[in-house]
Amino acid sequence: MSKLYNKLCRALRCRVAASKKAVPIRQKEVVIIVTLKDVAKACGVSAATVSRAFDPGSRISQPVRQKVLQCASDLGYTPNLIARSLKNSRTMTVALIVPSIENRFYIDVLQRLELTLHRYGYRLLVTFVHEGVSTERDCLEMAAAAQVDGIIVLPQSDTNRHYIDFLAQNRRIIQLFNNPFSHIDSVVMDDEKGAELGTEYLLSHGHRRILCVGGEDRIAGFWRAVDRARVPRGSVLTLPGTTTVEDLCTAIHSFSPTALFSIAFANEITWAAVQRLDLSIPGDISMLVYDDTQWVSMVGLTVIAHDLEEITSALVAQLIHRLNGNTDSPVKQLVLDPFLIERKSVRTLGTP
């Protein structure tokens, strides 16, 4: 390959020198742009074969694909994605609009999603909604300007209904985690069921003074479990996810719960309050959280979790289905069930 590379380099230098606009310059200042035809010549294949080698969905034998990709890598060739998108009327790009970077679960989903899309030859363009800086509408407009083929949106409301309907005329859109638009595909979690499952777990371990933090969108599941167990509502307490660490410390001190149930955004706040009060888990207080992130696993908290592989696989499969031209099939709204991962942060109390 080195001899072939040197031969190609000499040919490219001759190409530069032969140009009418070329001026004598030192060799080290020559910038060599390797083209698709150069790779084809070096590999002894056609230009069409090189093009197919860079398309994950094309029909080409794996040995030939690997040979071409290795040759391109050795020569420093990078495919012109803009030219390819003009030719195919596709950018092979999907936009993901994330409502907040504060929820670490979203970051885990983002990473898994990027890997899954890559298997289909798509790149992921990520944009975040920042309060006071960019709105969901801003992010949608940015995705449209980038000419993405598809958009994955985590809508917090139906505020942008008309604009999303407009975008959906030419792009495939799918909702993740929330589905305020009944006419658009979605992949959501049954989070009310998850809250109910977590509350039932605490109740089954003898806890009756439970402090639930956050999860306003799934609190109905919490109350279903409480009422079904005939636990007086006055013996449990709920606080919004916007509660500060200071206020949570005050609530823990005055309410004296035996167990904490923190949901999503409230996980870090609840953990910080426990640390500030120097409480041991589960000795002084039990703790159950919603969404299994890396730090939650590392500190050993029992958690209501989701299967990230199931989420991303289902999401990408439906998106690819639409991108492949299947636009007339019925709207698909997939609801996935959460599950409990038991660790050692919840202790069993005596029967009340």
Coordinates of C-alpha atoms in Angstrom, one line a residue:
M1 CA 0.0 0.0 0.0
S2 CA 2.9 2.4 0.7
K3 CA 4.3 2.0 -2.9
L4 CA 0.8 2.6 -4.2
Y5 CA 0.3 5.6 -2.0
N6 CA 3.7 7.2 -3.1
K7 CA 2.8 6.6 -6.7
L8 CA -0.6 8.3 -6.2
C9 CA 1.0 11.2 -4.4
R10 CA 3.5 11.7 -7.3
A11 CA 0.6 11.7 -9.8
L12 CA -1.3 14.2 -7.8
R13 CA 1.7 16.5 -7.5
C14 CA 2.0 16.4 -11.3
R15 CA -1.7 17.3 -11.5
V16 CA -1.0 20.4 -9.5
A17 CA 2.1 21.4 -11.4
A18 CA 0.3 21.0 -14.7
S19 CA -2.4 23.5 -13.7
K20 CA -2.1 26.8 -15.5
K21 CA -2.6 28.6 -12.2
A22 CA 0.0 26.5 -10.5
V23 CA 3.1 28.2 -9.2
P24 CA 6.4 26.7 -8.1
I25 CA 6.1 25.8 -4.4
R26 CA 8.0 23.7 -2.0
Q27 CA 6.8 20.1 -1.8
K28 CA 5.7 20.4 1.8
E29 CA 3.3 23.2 0.9
V30 CA 1.4 21.1 -1.6
V31 CA -2.1 20.2 -0.4
I32 CA -3.2 17.0 -2.0
I33 CA -7.0 16.4 -2.2
V34 CA -7.7 12.7 -2.7
T35 CA -10.8 12.0 -4.7
L36 CA -13.1 9.0 -5.0
K37 CA -11.6 8.2 -8.4
D38 CA -8.1 8.1 -6.8
V39 CA -9.3 5.6 -4.2
A40 CA -10.9 3.5 -7.0
K41 CA -7.7 3.5 -9.0
A42 CA -5.6 2.6 -6.0
C43 CA -7.9 -0.3 -5.1
G44 CA -8.4 -1.5 -8.6
V45 CA -12.2 -1.2 -8.4
S46 CA -14.7 1.1 -10.0
A47 CA -15.8 4.5 -8.6
A48 CA -19.3 3.1 -8.1
T49 CA -17.9 0.3 -5.9
V50 CA -16.1 2.9 -3.8
S51 CA -19.3 4.8 -3.4
R52 CA -21.2 1.7 -2.4
A53 CA -18.5 0.8 0.2
F54 CA -19.4 4.0 2.1
D55 CA -23.1 3.3 2.0
P56 CA -24.0 0.8 4.8
G57 CA -27.2 -0.2 3.1
S58 CA -25.6 -1.0 -0.3
R59 CA -25.1 -4.5 -1.7
I60 CA -21.3 -5.2 -1.6
S61 CA -19.3 -8.0 -0.3
Q62 CA -17.7 -7.5 3.1
P63 CA -14.1 -8.2 2.0
V64 CA -14.4 -5.7 -0.8
R65 CA -16.0 -3.1 1.5
Q66 CA -13.2 -3.5 4.0
K67 CA -10.5 -3.3 1.3
V68 CA -12.0 0.0 0.0
L69 CA -12.4 1.5 3.4
Q70 CA -8.9 0.5 4.4
C71 CA -7.5 2.0 1.2
A72 CA -9.5 5.2 1.7
S73 CA -8.2 5.5 5.2
D74 CA -4.6 5.0 4.1
L75 CA -4.9 7.7 1.5
G76 CA -6.8 10.1 3.8
Y77 CA -9.9 10.1 1.7
T78 CA -13.2 11.5 3.2
P79 CA -16.4 11.1 1.2
N80 CA -18.2 14.4 0.3
L81 CA -21.4 14.1 2.3
I82 CA -22.8 17.3 0.8
A83 CA -22.4 16.0 -2.7
R84 CA -23.9 12.7 -1.8
S85 CA -27.0 14.3 -0.1
L86 CA -27.6 16.4 -3.3
K87 CA -27.4 13.2 -5.4
N88 CA -29.6 11.1 -3.2
S89 CA -31.9 13.9 -1.9
R90 CA -30.9 12.7 1.6
T91 CA -28.5 14.1 4.2
M92 CA -28.5 10.8 6.1
T93 CA -28.8 12.9 9.2
V94 CA -31.4 12.7 12.1
A95 CA -31.9 15.5 14.5
L96 CA -32.5 14.9 18.2
I97 CA -34.1 17.8 20.2
V98 CA -33.4 17.4 23.9
P99 CA -35.4 19.5 26.4
S100 CA -32.7 19.6 29.1
I101 CA -29.1 18.5 29.6
E102 CA -29.7 18.3 33.3
N103 CA -31.4 14.9 33.2
R104 CA -28.5 12.4 32.8
F105 CA -30.8 9.7 31.6
Y106 CA -31.2 11.7 28.4
I107 CA -27.4 11.6 27.9
D108 CA -27.4 7.8 28.2
V109 CA -30.3 7.6 25.7
L110 CA -28.4 10.0 23.3
Q111 CA -25.3 7.8 23.3
R112 CA -27.2 4.6 22.7
L113 CA -29.3 6.3 20.0
E114 CA -26.2 7.5 18.1
L115 CA -24.8 4.0 18.0
T116 CA -28.1 2.5 16.8
L117 CA -28.5 5.1 14.0
H118 CA -24.9 4.5 12.9
R119 CA -25.8 0.9 12.0
Y120 CA -28.2 2.3 9.4
G121 CA -25.7 4.8 8.1
Y122 CA -27.3 7.8 9.7
R123 CA -25.5 10.6 11.7
L124 CA -27.1 12.2 14.8
L125 CA -27.4 16.0 15.1
V126 CA -28.1 16.9 18.7
T127 CA -29.5 20.3 19.9
F128 CA -30.6 21.2 23.4
V129 CA -33.3 23.5 24.6
H130 CA -31.7 26.1 27.0
E131 CA -34.0 28.3 29.1
G132 CA -33.5 31.9 28.1
V133 CA -31.3 31.0 25.1
S134 CA -33.1 28.6 22.8
T135 CA -36.6 27.3 22.7
E136 CA -38.0 24.1 21.2
R137 CA -39.1 26.1 18.2
D138 CA -35.5 27.4 17.7
C139 CA -34.2 23.9 17.7
L140 CA -36.9 22.7 15.3
E141 CA -36.0 25.5 12.9
M142 CA -32.3 24.7 13.2
A143 CA -33.0 21.0 12.3
A144 CA -35.1 22.1 9.3
A145 CA -32.3 24.5 8.1
A146 CA -29.8 21.6 8.4
Q147 CA -32.0 19.6 5.9
V148 CA -32.2 16.6 8.2
D149 CA -34.1 13.6 7.0
G150 CA -35.8 12.9 10.3
I151 CA -36.4 14.6 13.7
I152 CA -36.7 12.9 17.1
V153 CA -38.4 15.3 19.5
L154 CA -39.0 15.1 23.2
P155 CA -42.0 17.5 23.4
Q156 CA -42.9 19.1 26.7
S157 CA -46.2 20.4 25.4
D158 CA -48.1 20.9 22.2
T159 CA -47.1 24.5 21.8
N160 CA -45.4 23.9 18.4
R161 CA -48.2 21.8 17.0
H162 CA -48.6 23.9 13.8
Y163 CA -44.9 24.1 13.0
I164 CA -44.4 20.4 13.6
D165 CA -47.3 19.6 11.3
F166 CA -45.6 21.8 8.7
L167 CA -42.2 20.1 9.1
A168 CA -43.9 16.7 8.9
Q169 CA -44.9 17.3 5.4
N170 CA -41.4 16.8 4.2
R171 CA -39.6 15.1 7.1
R172 CA -40.2 12.1 9.2
I173 CA -40.9 13.0 12.9
I174 CA -41.2 10.8 15.9
Q175 CA -41.9 11.6 19.5
L176 CA -39.9 10.2 22.4
F177 CA -41.0 9.9 26.1
N178 CA -44.0 12.2 25.6
N179 CA -46.7 12.1 22.9
P180 CA -48.9 15.2 22.9
F181 CA -49.5 14.7 19.1
S182 CA -51.7 11.7 18.6
H183 CA -51.2 11.8 14.8
I184 CA -47.4 11.4 15.0
D185 CA -45.5 8.2 15.8
S186 CA -44.2 7.9 19.4
V187 CA -42.2 5.7 21.7
V188 CA -43.1 6.4 25.4
M189 CA -42.7 4.8 28.8
D190 CA -45.6 4.0 31.0
D191 CA -44.2 6.2 33.8
E192 CA -47.3 6.2 35.8
K193 CA -47.0 2.4 36.0
G194 CA -43.4 2.9 37.0
A195 CA -44.3 5.2 39.8
E196 CA -46.9 2.8 41.0
L197 CA -44.4 -0.1 40.8
G198 CA -41.9 1.8 42.9
T199 CA -44.5 2.8 45.5
E200 CA -45.8 -0.7 45.8
Y201 CA -42.2 -1.9 46.4
L202 CA -41.7 0.5 49.3
L203 CA -45.1 -0.3 50.8
S204 CA -44.3 -4.1 50.5
H205 CA -41.2 -3.4 52.6
G206 CA -43.3 -1.9 55.4
H207 CA -42.8 1.8 54.6
R208 CA -45.8 4.0 55.3
R209 CA -44.1 7.4 55.8
I210 CA -42.9 8.0 52.3
L211 CA -41.6 11.3 50.9
C212 CA -41.9 11.4 47.1
V213 CA -39.9 14.1 45.3
G214 CA -40.6 15.1 41.6
G215 CA -42.6 13.2 39.0
E216 CA -45.5 15.5 38.7
D217 CA -46.3 13.9 35.4
R218 CA -46.6 10.4 36.9
I219 CA -47.8 11.1 40.4
A220 CA -51.1 9.5 39.7
G221 CA -49.3 6.1 39.8
F222 CA -48.0 6.9 43.2
W223 CA -51.4 7.7 44.6
R224 CA -53.0 4.6 43.1
A225 CA -50.5 2.4 45.0
V226 CA -51.0 4.4 48.2
D227 CA -54.8 4.3 48.0
R228 CA -54.9 0.6 47.1
A229 CA -52.8 -0.2 50.2
R230 CA -55.3 1.9 52.3
V231 CA -52.5 4.0 53.6
P232 CA -53.8 7.4 54.9
R233 CA -52.7 10.2 52.5
G234 CA -51.6 12.2 55.4
S235 CA -48.9 9.7 56.2
V236 CA -47.1 10.4 52.9
L237 CA -45.8 13.6 51.4
T238 CA -45.1 14.8 47.9
L239 CA -42.8 17.6 46.8
P240 CA -42.3 19.1 43.3
G241 CA -39.1 18.4 41.3
T242 CA -38.2 22.1 41.6
T243 CA -37.6 21.6 45.4
T244 CA -34.2 22.9 46.5
V245 CA -31.8 20.9 48.6
E246 CA -32.4 23.2 51.5
D247 CA -36.1 22.8 51.4
L248 CA -35.9 19.0 51.0
C249 CA -33.6 18.9 54.1
T250 CA -36.2 20.8 56.0
A251 CA -38.9 18.5 54.9
I252 CA -37.0 15.4 55.8
H253 CA -36.2 16.8 59.2
S254 CA -39.9 17.8 60.0
F255 CA -41.7 14.9 58.3
S256 CA -39.3 12.1 59.3
P257 CA -39.9 9.7 56.4
T258 CA -38.7 6.2 56.5
A259 CA -38.2 6.1 52.7
L260 CA -37.5 8.6 49.9
F261 CA -38.8 8.1 46.4
S262 CA -37.1 10.5 44.0
I263 CA -38.1 10.7 40.3
A264 CA -35.9 11.7 37.3
F265 CA -34.7 15.3 37.7
A266 CA -35.1 15.1 41.5
N267 CA -32.6 12.3 41.9
E268 CA -29.5 14.4 42.3
I269 CA -31.3 16.9 44.6
T270 CA -32.5 14.1 46.9
W271 CA -29.1 12.4 47.0
A272 CA -27.5 15.8 47.9
A273 CA -30.0 16.3 50.8
V274 CA -29.3 12.8 52.2
Q275 CA -25.6 13.5 52.1
R276 CA -26.0 16.9 53.7
L277 CA -28.0 15.5 56.5
D278 CA -25.4 12.7 56.9
L279 CA -28.0 10.0 56.7
S280 CA -26.9 6.4 55.9
I281 CA -28.8 4.4 53.3
P282 CA -30.6 2.2 54.1
G283 CA -29.8 2.4 57.9
D284 CA -31.2 5.8 58.6
I285 CA -33.5 6.1 55.6
S286 CA -34.4 4.0 52.5
M287 CA -34.1 5.5 49.0
L288 CA -35.6 4.4 45.7
V289 CA -35.1 6.4 42.5
Y290 CA -36.5 6.6 39.0
D291 CA -34.2 6.2 36.0
D292 CA -31.0 4.1 36.1
T293 CA -28.0 6.2 35.3
Q294 CA -24.3 5.4 35.9
W295 CA -24.0 7.2 39.2
V296 CA -27.2 5.6 40.5
S297 CA -25.8 2.2 39.7
M298 CA -22.4 3.0 41.3
V299 CA -23.9 4.0 44.6
G300 CA -26.2 1.0 44.7
L301 CA -29.6 2.5 44.7
T302 CA -32.7 0.5 44.0
V303 CA -34.3 1.9 40.9
I304 CA -37.2 1.9 38.5
A305 CA -35.4 1.5 35.1
H306 CA -36.0 1.3 31.4
D307 CA -34.3 -0.9 28.8
L308 CA -32.2 1.5 26.8
E309 CA -31.6 -1.0 24.1
E310 CA -35.4 -1.6 23.7
I311 CA -36.1 2.1 23.6
T312 CA -33.5 3.0 21.0
S313 CA -34.1 -0.1 18.9
A314 CA -37.9 0.5 18.8
L315 CA -37.4 4.2 18.1
V316 CA -34.9 3.8 15.3
A317 CA -36.8 0.9 13.7
Q318 CA -39.9 3.0 13.4
L319 CA -38.0 6.0 12.1
I320 CA -36.2 4.0 9.5
H321 CA -39.5 2.4 8.5
R322 CA -40.8 5.9 7.7
L323 CA -37.6 7.1 6.1
N324 CA -37.8 4.1 3.7
G325 CA -41.0 5.5 2.3
N326 CA -43.6 3.7 4.4
T327 CA -45.6 6.8 5.1
D328 CA -49.1 5.5 4.6
S329 CA -49.1 2.9 7.4
P330 CA -51.1 3.8 10.6
V331 CA -49.6 5.9 13.3
K332 CA -47.7 3.8 15.7
Q333 CA -47.7 4.7 19.4
L334 CA -45.5 2.2 21.3
V335 CA -45.7 2.1 25.1
L336 CA -42.9 0.4 26.9
D337 CA -43.1 -0.9 30.5
P338 CA -40.5 0.0 33.2
F339 CA -39.1 -2.5 35.6
L340 CA -37.5 -2.6 39.0
I341 CA -33.8 -3.3 39.7
E342 CA -33.4 -4.3 43.3
R343 CA -30.1 -3.3 45.0
K344 CA -29.5 -2.6 48.7
S345 CA -30.9 0.9 49.4
V346 CA -34.3 -0.1 50.8
R347 CA -34.6 -2.0 54.1
T348 CA -37.6 -4.0 55.3
L349 CA -39.5 -2.6 58.3
G350 CA -41.7 -4.5 60.7
T351 CA -45.3 -5.0 59.7
P352 CA -47.1 -1.8 60.6

